[in-house]
Amino acid sequence: MDSVVSQPEDAPLVEGDSSYEAPKSHARDVHILSSAFLLVFLAYGAAQNLESTVNTEENIGTTSLGILYLSFTIFSLVSSPVVRILGSKNALVLGTTGYWLFVAANLKPSWYTMVPASIYLGFAASIIWVGQFIGNLITLALLGDGKEGATSGTTLLFIVFLGSMTLGTMLMCFLRKTDNKAEEGPPKSYTNLYSFVVSLLKLVIAPLFDIRMLLIIPLIAYSGLQQAFVWAEFTKYIVTPALGVSGVGGAMAVYGAFDALCSLAAGKFTSGLSSITIIVPGGALIQVIVLLWLFLKYSRLTSGLIGSLYPLLMAAMLGIGNGIFNTQLNALLGILFRHDMEGAFAQLKVWQSASIAVVFFLSPHITLKAMLVLMLIALCVSVCGFLFLTLWVERTFSSGSG
């Protein structure tokens, strides 16, 4: 950075200069990274959506996901220094191996394969975390003609997923290594245990003394709860009875598509705190409609053609709500915590993943209606906290400017 600044403004950067970075190399890395992420996460996203419906014996599927997200919560606290020590390329390659191992464990699902794979994936996911929905279409294609409960189609599906992940991991190896020496080895602030602990406490604990963060945390937690609800409860109790296991892929593809489209639309209309104040309650209203719909009439949604369309409509509405919450939370944290972005987004990762783990651990032990009541209470608390936050921020700003 200093070498670029020290050069005259009209001096061109030439190849061989330490400050020179070929644009074509950057474009190449972007294409490789995009393709690798697509191959890895289209497989993992679809595999995760099937856990509550395929691995039902002793609830191993949902429990494994609970362990995964609990592990992710813990490892998220130390992911930043780990990435700095490993370097970007090595961290990406290592991270993809966790997803590969988790899908491989599904070929022979047991407590001895799924639990270690889930713990390791929690670590891997803490250093790379991206979402895709495209792999659900592969699920629909490979399981669409198979009999429910048959293992041959499921085995083939997970083998296809493994192949996709293997290609993605291999692509990661072709990424260009950075020449930034500052990324090699542990950063100066982490050279001893004491300074590491102090930095960790500052990152995780310090934001909790800010009233704004305390008011946002319920909304962050709910965003995690509603994602896990879709993955664990919605696929198991709503989609599968109406469309079968093969229909999970189609429903989740609808969910992912509307999630992505709504994220783009909501992001386009987000211009500041005033727009966020309008958009978030809109997303909450959509989710309330779906949750009350399920609470009052879910047992009568599985008959006939109309009953088969209901899960797809609900998936679309839930996807819209998730897209709104994700974009607005990121925008809100960016606006309110410009001075401590790393700490703010660390809170986002920790509380989201912890609430996701809670749903997966609770799912085998409570009914769908009990889960819906929990979701409705959490949504009401989170929206009330959010609205109080916006009023408090506006009042503080007005008194400060006055």
GROMACS .gro file of C-alpha atoms in nm:
model
  402
    1MET     CA    1   0.000   0.000   0.000
    2ASP     CA    2   0.280   0.241   0.088
    3SER     CA    3   0.463   0.165  -0.237
    4VAL     CA    4   0.158   0.265  -0.439
    5VAL     CA    5   0.117   0.592  -0.252
    6SER     CA    6   0.483   0.684  -0.285
    7GLN     CA    7   0.479   0.666  -0.666
    8PRO     CA    8   0.404   0.973  -0.877
    9GLU     CA    9   0.042   0.998  -0.982
   10ASP     CA   10   0.129   0.958  -1.349
   11ALA     CA   11   0.371   0.671  -1.300
   12PRO     CA   12   0.222   0.352  -1.444
   13LEU     CA   13   0.249   0.028  -1.251
   14VAL     CA   14   0.459  -0.222  -1.437
   15GLU     CA   15   0.478  -0.598  -1.416
   16GLY     CA   16   0.749  -0.703  -1.173
   17ASP     CA   17   0.685  -0.407  -0.945
   18SER     CA   18   0.581  -0.514  -0.594
   19SER     CA   19   0.270  -0.299  -0.621
   20TYR     CA   20   0.161  -0.446  -0.951
   21GLU     CA   21  -0.131  -0.689  -0.950
   22ALA     CA   22  -0.258  -0.808  -1.287
   23PRO     CA   23  -0.629  -0.743  -1.332
   24LYS     CA   24  -0.657  -1.065  -1.531
   25SER     CA   25  -0.526  -1.262  -1.232
   26HIS     CA   26  -0.791  -1.109  -1.010
   27ALA     CA   27  -1.062  -1.188  -1.264
   28ARG     CA   28  -0.934  -1.545  -1.288
   29ASP     CA   29  -0.947  -1.585  -0.909
   30VAL     CA   30  -1.300  -1.445  -0.893
   31HIS     CA   31  -1.421  -1.694  -1.156
   32ILE     CA   32  -1.248  -1.986  -0.984
   33LEU     CA   33  -1.381  -1.888  -0.643
   34SER     CA   34  -1.736  -1.839  -0.770
   35SER     CA   35  -1.736  -2.176  -0.946
   36ALA     CA   36  -1.584  -2.354  -0.646
   37PHE     CA   37  -1.836  -2.204  -0.403
   38LEU     CA   38  -2.120  -2.297  -0.635
   39LEU     CA   39  -2.008  -2.660  -0.657
   40VAL     CA   40  -1.951  -2.695  -0.282
   41PHE     CA   41  -2.254  -2.515  -0.147
   42LEU     CA   42  -2.512  -2.634  -0.395
   43ALA     CA   43  -2.434  -2.981  -0.259
   44TYR     CA   44  -2.415  -2.892   0.109
   45GLY     CA   45  -2.728  -2.674   0.109
   46ALA     CA   46  -2.939  -2.952  -0.041
   47ALA     CA   47  -2.786  -3.215   0.191
   48GLN     CA   48  -2.865  -3.004   0.496
   49ASN     CA   49  -3.227  -2.964   0.388
   50LEU     CA   50  -3.265  -3.344   0.377
   51GLU     CA   51  -3.120  -3.421   0.719
   52SER     CA   52  -3.450  -3.406   0.911
   53THR     CA   53  -3.630  -3.626   0.656
   54VAL     CA   54  -3.363  -3.879   0.550
   55ASN     CA   55  -3.166  -3.943   0.871
   56THR     CA   56  -3.461  -3.988   1.107
   57GLU     CA   57  -3.335  -4.288   1.306
   58GLU     CA   58  -3.273  -4.169   1.665
   59ASN     CA   59  -3.307  -3.813   1.524
   60ILE     CA   60  -2.944  -3.833   1.414
   61GLY     CA   61  -2.997  -3.583   1.131
   62THR     CA   62  -3.135  -3.292   1.335
   63THR     CA   63  -2.907  -3.362   1.632
   64SER     CA   64  -2.601  -3.362   1.405
   65LEU     CA   65  -2.703  -3.025   1.267
   66GLY     CA   66  -2.746  -2.896   1.621
   67ILE     CA   67  -2.392  -3.011   1.702
   68LEU     CA   68  -2.267  -2.855   1.379
   69TYR     CA   69  -2.407  -2.510   1.458
   70LEU     CA   70  -2.298  -2.527   1.822
   71SER     CA   71  -1.947  -2.604   1.699
   72PHE     CA   72  -1.976  -2.320   1.449
   73THR     CA   73  -2.077  -2.082   1.729
   74ILE     CA   74  -1.769  -2.168   1.932
   75PHE     CA   75  -1.520  -2.168   1.646
   76SER     CA   76  -1.657  -1.840   1.509
   77LEU     CA   77  -1.493  -1.670   1.807
   78VAL     CA   78  -1.146  -1.766   1.685
   79SER     CA   79  -1.200  -1.787   1.309
   80SER     CA   80  -1.044  -1.449   1.232
   81PRO     CA   81  -0.695  -1.525   1.370
   82VAL     CA   82  -0.709  -1.876   1.220
   83VAL     CA   83  -0.767  -1.733   0.872
   84ARG     CA   84  -0.484  -1.485   0.922
   85ILE     CA   85  -0.247  -1.761   1.030
   86LEU     CA   86  -0.340  -1.999   0.747
   87GLY     CA   87  -0.372  -1.739   0.474
   88SER     CA   88  -0.676  -1.691   0.250
   89LYS     CA   89  -0.612  -1.974   0.004
   90ASN     CA   90  -0.525  -2.238   0.264
   91ALA     CA   91  -0.825  -2.139   0.476
   92LEU     CA   92  -1.059  -2.179   0.180
   93VAL     CA   93  -0.922  -2.521   0.085
   94LEU     CA   94  -0.931  -2.642   0.446
   95GLY     CA   95  -1.282  -2.507   0.488
   96THR     CA   96  -1.420  -2.700   0.193
   97THR     CA   97  -1.290  -3.029   0.336
   98GLY     CA   98  -1.534  -2.996   0.625
   99TYR     CA   99  -1.831  -2.987   0.389
  100TRP     CA  100  -1.693  -3.283   0.194
  101LEU     CA  101  -1.653  -3.491   0.510
  102PHE     CA  102  -2.005  -3.408   0.631
  103VAL     CA  103  -2.164  -3.522   0.305
  104ALA     CA  104  -1.945  -3.834   0.301
  105ALA     CA  105  -2.067  -3.921   0.652
  106ASN     CA  106  -2.422  -3.929   0.516
  107LEU     CA  107  -2.334  -4.234   0.305
  108LYS     CA  108  -2.302  -4.431   0.629
  109PRO     CA  109  -2.493  -4.221   0.885
  110SER     CA  110  -2.428  -4.315   1.248
  111TRP     CA  111  -2.329  -4.137   1.567
  112TYR     CA  112  -1.967  -4.238   1.501
  113THR     CA  113  -1.960  -4.074   1.157
  114MET     CA  114  -2.205  -3.783   1.180
  115VAL     CA  115  -2.097  -3.631   1.512
  116PRO     CA  116  -1.722  -3.598   1.435
  117ALA     CA  117  -1.806  -3.473   1.086
  118SER     CA  118  -2.046  -3.215   1.232
  119ILE     CA  119  -1.791  -3.087   1.482
  120TYR     CA  120  -1.524  -3.054   1.214
  121LEU     CA  121  -1.767  -2.883   0.975
  122GLY     CA  122  -1.848  -2.633   1.249
  123PHE     CA  123  -1.481  -2.534   1.242
  124ALA     CA  124  -1.463  -2.536   0.862
  125ALA     CA  125  -1.781  -2.329   0.828
  126SER     CA  126  -1.642  -2.065   1.063
  127ILE     CA  127  -1.373  -1.976   0.809
  128ILE     CA  128  -1.590  -1.987   0.497
  129TRP     CA  129  -1.966  -1.943   0.503
  130VAL     CA  130  -2.177  -1.894   0.191
  131GLY     CA  131  -2.525  -2.017   0.089
  132GLN     CA  132  -2.664  -2.155  -0.242
  133PHE     CA  133  -3.000  -2.307  -0.325
  134ILE     CA  134  -2.936  -2.457  -0.668
  135GLY     CA  135  -2.846  -2.803  -0.543
  136ASN     CA  136  -3.208  -2.857  -0.433
  137LEU     CA  137  -3.299  -2.901  -0.800
  138ILE     CA  138  -3.057  -3.197  -0.818
  139THR     CA  139  -3.239  -3.347  -0.517
  140LEU     CA  140  -3.570  -3.314  -0.698
  141ALA     CA  141  -3.430  -3.474  -1.013
  142LEU     CA  142  -3.261  -3.773  -0.846
  143LEU     CA  143  -3.529  -3.851  -0.588
  144GLY     CA  144  -3.832  -3.757  -0.798
  145ASP     CA  145  -3.893  -4.105  -0.942
  146GLY     CA  146  -3.780  -4.307  -0.643
  147LYS     CA  147  -3.998  -4.472  -0.382
  148GLU     CA  148  -4.017  -4.298  -0.048
  149GLY     CA  149  -3.777  -4.452   0.201
  150ALA     CA  150  -3.561  -4.617  -0.064
  151THR     CA  151  -3.188  -4.585   0.000
  152SER     CA  152  -3.052  -4.628  -0.352
  153GLY     CA  153  -3.164  -4.285  -0.471
  154THR     CA  154  -3.037  -4.119  -0.155
  155THR     CA  155  -2.700  -4.290  -0.186
  156LEU     CA  156  -2.669  -4.181  -0.549
  157LEU     CA  157  -2.765  -3.827  -0.448
  158PHE     CA  158  -2.493  -3.801  -0.185
  159ILE     CA  159  -2.237  -3.950  -0.426
  160VAL     CA  160  -2.328  -3.676  -0.676
  161PHE     CA  161  -2.291  -3.419  -0.399
  162LEU     CA  162  -1.948  -3.558  -0.312
  163GLY     CA  163  -1.840  -3.533  -0.674
  164SER     CA  164  -1.955  -3.172  -0.688
  165MET     CA  165  -1.769  -3.089  -0.367
  166THR     CA  166  -1.454  -3.265  -0.485
  167LEU     CA  167  -1.448  -3.054  -0.801
  168GLY     CA  168  -1.505  -2.742  -0.593
  169THR     CA  169  -1.219  -2.825  -0.357
  170MET     CA  170  -0.987  -2.899  -0.650
  171LEU     CA  171  -1.073  -2.563  -0.804
  172MET     CA  172  -0.975  -2.390  -0.479
  173CYS     CA  173  -0.623  -2.525  -0.523
  174PHE     CA  174  -0.582  -2.319  -0.842
  175LEU     CA  175  -0.634  -1.990  -0.660
  176ARG     CA  176  -0.339  -1.753  -0.676
  177LYS     CA  177  -0.151  -1.713  -0.349
  178THR     CA  178  -0.125  -1.357  -0.226
  179ASP     CA  179   0.216  -1.202  -0.182
  180ASN     CA  180   0.109  -1.001   0.122
  181LYS     CA  181   0.361  -1.091   0.390
  182ALA     CA  182   0.133  -0.946   0.655
  183GLU     CA  183  -0.100  -1.243   0.612
  184GLU     CA  184   0.170  -1.500   0.692
  185GLY     CA  185   0.188  -1.621   1.050
  186PRO     CA  186  -0.010  -1.500   1.349
  187PRO     CA  187  -0.081  -1.126   1.366
  188LYS     CA  188   0.117  -0.923   1.616
  189SER     CA  189  -0.181  -0.883   1.847
  190TYR     CA  190  -0.207  -1.263   1.886
  191THR     CA  191   0.158  -1.349   1.959
  192ASN     CA  192   0.081  -1.450   2.317
  193LEU     CA  193  -0.213  -1.604   2.496
  194TYR     CA  194  -0.291  -1.299   2.708
  195SER     CA  195  -0.319  -1.060   2.414
  196PHE     CA  196  -0.527  -1.317   2.225
  197VAL     CA  197  -0.775  -1.352   2.513
  198VAL     CA  198  -0.796  -0.974   2.552
  199SER     CA  199  -0.863  -0.932   2.179
  200LEU     CA  200  -1.126  -1.208   2.189
  201LEU     CA  201  -1.304  -1.055   2.488
  202LYS     CA  202  -1.301  -0.715   2.320
  203LEU     CA  203  -1.448  -0.867   2.005
  204VAL     CA  204  -1.723  -1.068   2.175
  205ILE     CA  205  -1.798  -0.905   2.511
  206ALA     CA  206  -1.748  -0.533   2.447
  207PRO     CA  207  -2.043  -0.496   2.202
  208LEU     CA  208  -2.276  -0.640   2.468
  209PHE     CA  209  -2.233  -0.322   2.675
  210ASP     CA  210  -2.393  -0.122   2.393
  211ILE     CA  211  -2.770  -0.086   2.435
  212ARG     CA  212  -2.810  -0.081   2.057
  213MET     CA  213  -2.656  -0.427   2.025
  214LEU     CA  214  -2.873  -0.565   2.306
  215LEU     CA  215  -3.182  -0.445   2.120
  216ILE     CA  216  -3.065  -0.598   1.790
  217ILE     CA  217  -2.969  -0.940   1.933
  218PRO     CA  218  -3.332  -1.068   1.956
  219LEU     CA  219  -3.379  -0.995   1.584
  220ILE     CA  220  -3.046  -1.164   1.503
  221ALA     CA  221  -3.151  -1.467   1.709
  222TYR     CA  222  -3.489  -1.483   1.537
  223SER     CA  223  -3.325  -1.474   1.194
  224GLY     CA  224  -3.136  -1.788   1.295
  225LEU     CA  225  -3.446  -1.950   1.445
  226GLN     CA  226  -3.652  -1.903   1.131
  227GLN     CA  227  -3.378  -2.044   0.907
  228ALA     CA  228  -3.345  -2.355   1.123
  229PHE     CA  229  -3.725  -2.384   1.139
  230VAL     CA  230  -3.735  -2.410   0.759
  231TRP     CA  231  -3.452  -2.664   0.746
  232ALA     CA  232  -3.575  -2.886   1.031
  233GLU     CA  233  -3.949  -2.841   1.091
  234PHE     CA  234  -4.094  -2.710   0.765
  235THR     CA  235  -3.929  -2.976   0.548
  236LYS     CA  236  -4.023  -3.257   0.787
  237TYR     CA  237  -4.380  -3.172   0.891
  238ILE     CA  238  -4.513  -2.966   0.599
  239VAL     CA  239  -4.324  -3.044   0.277
  240THR     CA  240  -4.263  -3.417   0.316
  241PRO     CA  241  -4.626  -3.518   0.402
  242ALA     CA  242  -4.755  -3.316   0.106
  243LEU     CA  243  -4.486  -3.369  -0.159
  244GLY     CA  244  -4.274  -3.658  -0.032
  245VAL     CA  245  -3.900  -3.660   0.033
  246SER     CA  246  -3.833  -3.583  -0.332
  247GLY     CA  247  -4.043  -3.269  -0.299
  248VAL     CA  248  -3.808  -3.124  -0.038
  249GLY     CA  249  -3.566  -3.027  -0.314
  250GLY     CA  250  -3.829  -2.844  -0.516
  251ALA     CA  251  -3.974  -2.660  -0.215
  252MET     CA  252  -3.632  -2.552  -0.095
  253ALA     CA  253  -3.535  -2.439  -0.444
  254VAL     CA  254  -3.842  -2.212  -0.436
  255TYR     CA  255  -3.738  -2.093  -0.089
  256GLY     CA  256  -3.385  -2.018  -0.207
  257ALA     CA  257  -3.495  -1.845  -0.526
  258PHE     CA  258  -3.732  -1.608  -0.347
  259ASP     CA  259  -3.472  -1.554  -0.075
  260ALA     CA  260  -3.216  -1.446  -0.335
  261LEU     CA  261  -3.456  -1.229  -0.534
  262CYS     CA  262  -3.589  -1.059  -0.222
  263SER     CA  263  -3.235  -0.998  -0.096
  264LEU     CA  264  -3.157  -0.814  -0.419
  265ALA     CA  265  -3.479  -0.614  -0.407
  266ALA     CA  266  -3.455  -0.527  -0.038
  267GLY     CA  267  -3.092  -0.427  -0.078
  268LYS     CA  268  -3.184  -0.196  -0.366
  269PHE     CA  269  -3.447  -0.016  -0.159
  270THR     CA  270  -3.233   0.012   0.154
  271SER     CA  271  -3.106   0.368   0.185
  272GLY     CA  272  -3.076   0.422   0.560
  273LEU     CA  273  -3.239   0.365   0.896
  274SER     CA  274  -3.575   0.505   0.782
  275SER     CA  275  -3.606   0.250   0.499
  276ILE     CA  276  -3.494  -0.033   0.728
  277THR     CA  277  -3.765   0.068   0.975
  278ILE     CA  278  -4.026   0.011   0.704
  279ILE     CA  279  -3.883  -0.302   0.541
  280VAL     CA  280  -3.820  -0.511   0.857
  281PRO     CA  281  -4.182  -0.497   0.987
  282GLY     CA  282  -4.294  -0.593   0.635
  283GLY     CA  283  -4.080  -0.906   0.647
  284ALA     CA  284  -4.204  -0.982   0.997
  285LEU     CA  285  -4.566  -0.954   0.883
  286ILE     CA  286  -4.507  -1.208   0.605
  287GLN     CA  287  -4.355  -1.452   0.854
  288VAL     CA  288  -4.639  -1.400   1.104
  289ILE     CA  289  -4.891  -1.490   0.833
  290VAL     CA  290  -4.710  -1.817   0.754
  291LEU     CA  291  -4.660  -1.911   1.120
  292LEU     CA  292  -5.025  -1.845   1.210
  293TRP     CA  293  -5.136  -2.029   0.896
  294LEU     CA  294  -4.940  -2.333   1.006
  295PHE     CA  295  -5.051  -2.305   1.368
  296LEU     CA  296  -5.421  -2.291   1.285
  297LYS     CA  297  -5.453  -2.516   0.977
  298TYR     CA  298  -5.134  -2.714   0.920
  299SER     CA  299  -5.307  -3.054   0.963
  300ARG     CA  300  -5.544  -2.974   0.671
  301LEU     CA  301  -5.283  -2.865   0.420
  302THR     CA  302  -5.183  -3.199   0.272
  303SER     CA  303  -5.488  -3.309   0.071
  304GLY     CA  304  -5.542  -3.267  -0.303
  305LEU     CA  305  -5.369  -3.053  -0.561
  306ILE     CA  306  -5.421  -2.730  -0.366
  307GLY     CA  307  -5.268  -2.895  -0.061
  308SER     CA  308  -4.960  -2.975  -0.270
  309LEU     CA  309  -4.925  -2.611  -0.376
  310TYR     CA  310  -4.949  -2.471  -0.023
  311PRO     CA  311  -4.597  -2.579   0.081
  312LEU     CA  312  -4.449  -2.409  -0.226
  313LEU     CA  313  -4.637  -2.086  -0.151
  314MET     CA  314  -4.523  -2.099   0.210
  315ALA     CA  315  -4.165  -2.169   0.102
  316ALA     CA  316  -4.176  -1.859  -0.119
  317MET     CA  317  -4.312  -1.643   0.167
  318LEU     CA  318  -4.055  -1.776   0.413
  319GLY     CA  319  -3.781  -1.711   0.158
  320ILE     CA  320  -3.898  -1.351   0.120
  321GLY     CA  321  -3.891  -1.304   0.497
  322ASN     CA  322  -3.544  -1.453   0.527
  323GLY     CA  323  -3.412  -1.235   0.246
  324ILE     CA  324  -3.547  -0.925   0.419
  325PHE     CA  325  -3.403  -1.011   0.760
  326ASN     CA  326  -3.058  -1.098   0.627
  327THR     CA  327  -3.014  -0.786   0.414
  328GLN     CA  328  -3.158  -0.548   0.672
  329LEU     CA  329  -2.955  -0.690   0.960
  330ASN     CA  330  -2.635  -0.648   0.763
  331ALA     CA  331  -2.730  -0.293   0.666
  332LEU     CA  332  -2.837  -0.207   1.022
  333LEU     CA  333  -2.514  -0.333   1.176
  334GLY     CA  334  -2.312  -0.149   0.912
  335ILE     CA  335  -2.492   0.178   0.987
  336LEU     CA  336  -2.489   0.163   1.367
  337PHE     CA  337  -2.147   0.006   1.426
  338ARG     CA  338  -1.917   0.165   1.173
  339HIS     CA  339  -1.650   0.203   1.441
  340ASP     CA  340  -1.650  -0.169   1.527
  341MET     CA  341  -1.763  -0.365   1.224
  342GLU     CA  342  -1.568  -0.678   1.315
  343GLY     CA  343  -1.721  -0.697   1.662
  344ALA     CA  344  -2.072  -0.629   1.531
  345PHE     CA  345  -2.061  -0.898   1.266
  346ALA     CA  346  -1.903  -1.140   1.512
  347GLN     CA  347  -2.219  -1.095   1.720
  348LEU     CA  348  -2.426  -1.167   1.409
  349LYS     CA  349  -2.247  -1.497   1.346
  350VAL     CA  350  -2.251  -1.608   1.710
  351TRP     CA  351  -2.617  -1.537   1.787
  352GLN     CA  352  -2.747  -1.665   1.455
  353SER     CA  353  -2.559  -1.994   1.474
  354ALA     CA  354  -2.644  -2.042   1.844
  355SER     CA  355  -3.017  -1.997   1.778
  356ILE     CA  356  -2.998  -2.236   1.482
  357ALA     CA  357  -2.839  -2.496   1.711
  358VAL     CA  358  -3.121  -2.447   1.965
  359VAL     CA  359  -3.387  -2.534   1.707
  360PHE     CA  360  -3.207  -2.849   1.594
  361PHE     CA  361  -3.163  -2.968   1.952
  362LEU     CA  362  -3.525  -2.891   2.043
  363SER     CA  363  -3.681  -3.029   1.725
  364PRO     CA  364  -3.684  -3.400   1.824
  365HIS     CA  365  -3.838  -3.325   2.164
  366ILE     CA  366  -4.124  -3.079   2.102
  367THR     CA  367  -4.423  -3.074   1.871
  368LEU     CA  368  -4.463  -2.856   1.565
  369LYS     CA  369  -4.726  -2.642   1.742
  370ALA     CA  370  -4.494  -2.584   2.036
  371MET     CA  371  -4.220  -2.477   1.797
  372LEU     CA  372  -4.460  -2.241   1.621
  373VAL     CA  373  -4.554  -2.080   1.954
  374LEU     CA  374  -4.184  -2.035   2.032
  375MET     CA  375  -4.129  -1.878   1.690
  376LEU     CA  376  -4.421  -1.637   1.727
  377ILE     CA  377  -4.305  -1.524   2.073
  378ALA     CA  378  -3.948  -1.477   1.948
  379LEU     CA  379  -4.070  -1.279   1.647
  380CYS     CA  380  -4.284  -1.046   1.860
  381VAL     CA  381  -3.999  -0.983   2.105
  382SER     CA  382  -3.749  -0.919   1.825
  383VAL     CA  383  -3.974  -0.675   1.637
  384CYS     CA  384  -4.056  -0.485   1.958
  385GLY     CA  385  -3.685  -0.458   2.035
  386PHE     CA  386  -3.613  -0.340   1.682
  387LEU     CA  387  -3.884  -0.073   1.688
  388PHE     CA  388  -3.766   0.051   2.028
  389LEU     CA  389  -3.413   0.069   1.888
  390THR     CA  390  -3.519   0.283   1.593
  391LEU     CA  391  -3.711   0.521   1.821
  392TRP     CA  392  -3.416   0.543   2.060
  393VAL     CA  393  -3.166   0.609   1.781
  394GLU     CA  394  -3.386   0.876   1.621
  395ARG     CA  395  -3.444   1.045   1.958
  396THR     CA  396  -3.073   1.039   2.036
  397PHE     CA  397  -2.989   1.181   1.695
  398SER     CA  398  -3.253   1.455   1.727
  399SER     CA  399  -3.138   1.560   2.075
  400GLY     CA  400  -2.774   1.556   1.960
  401SER     CA  401  -2.841   1.769   1.654
  402GLY     CA  402  -3.061   2.005   1.853
   0.00000   0.00000   0.00000
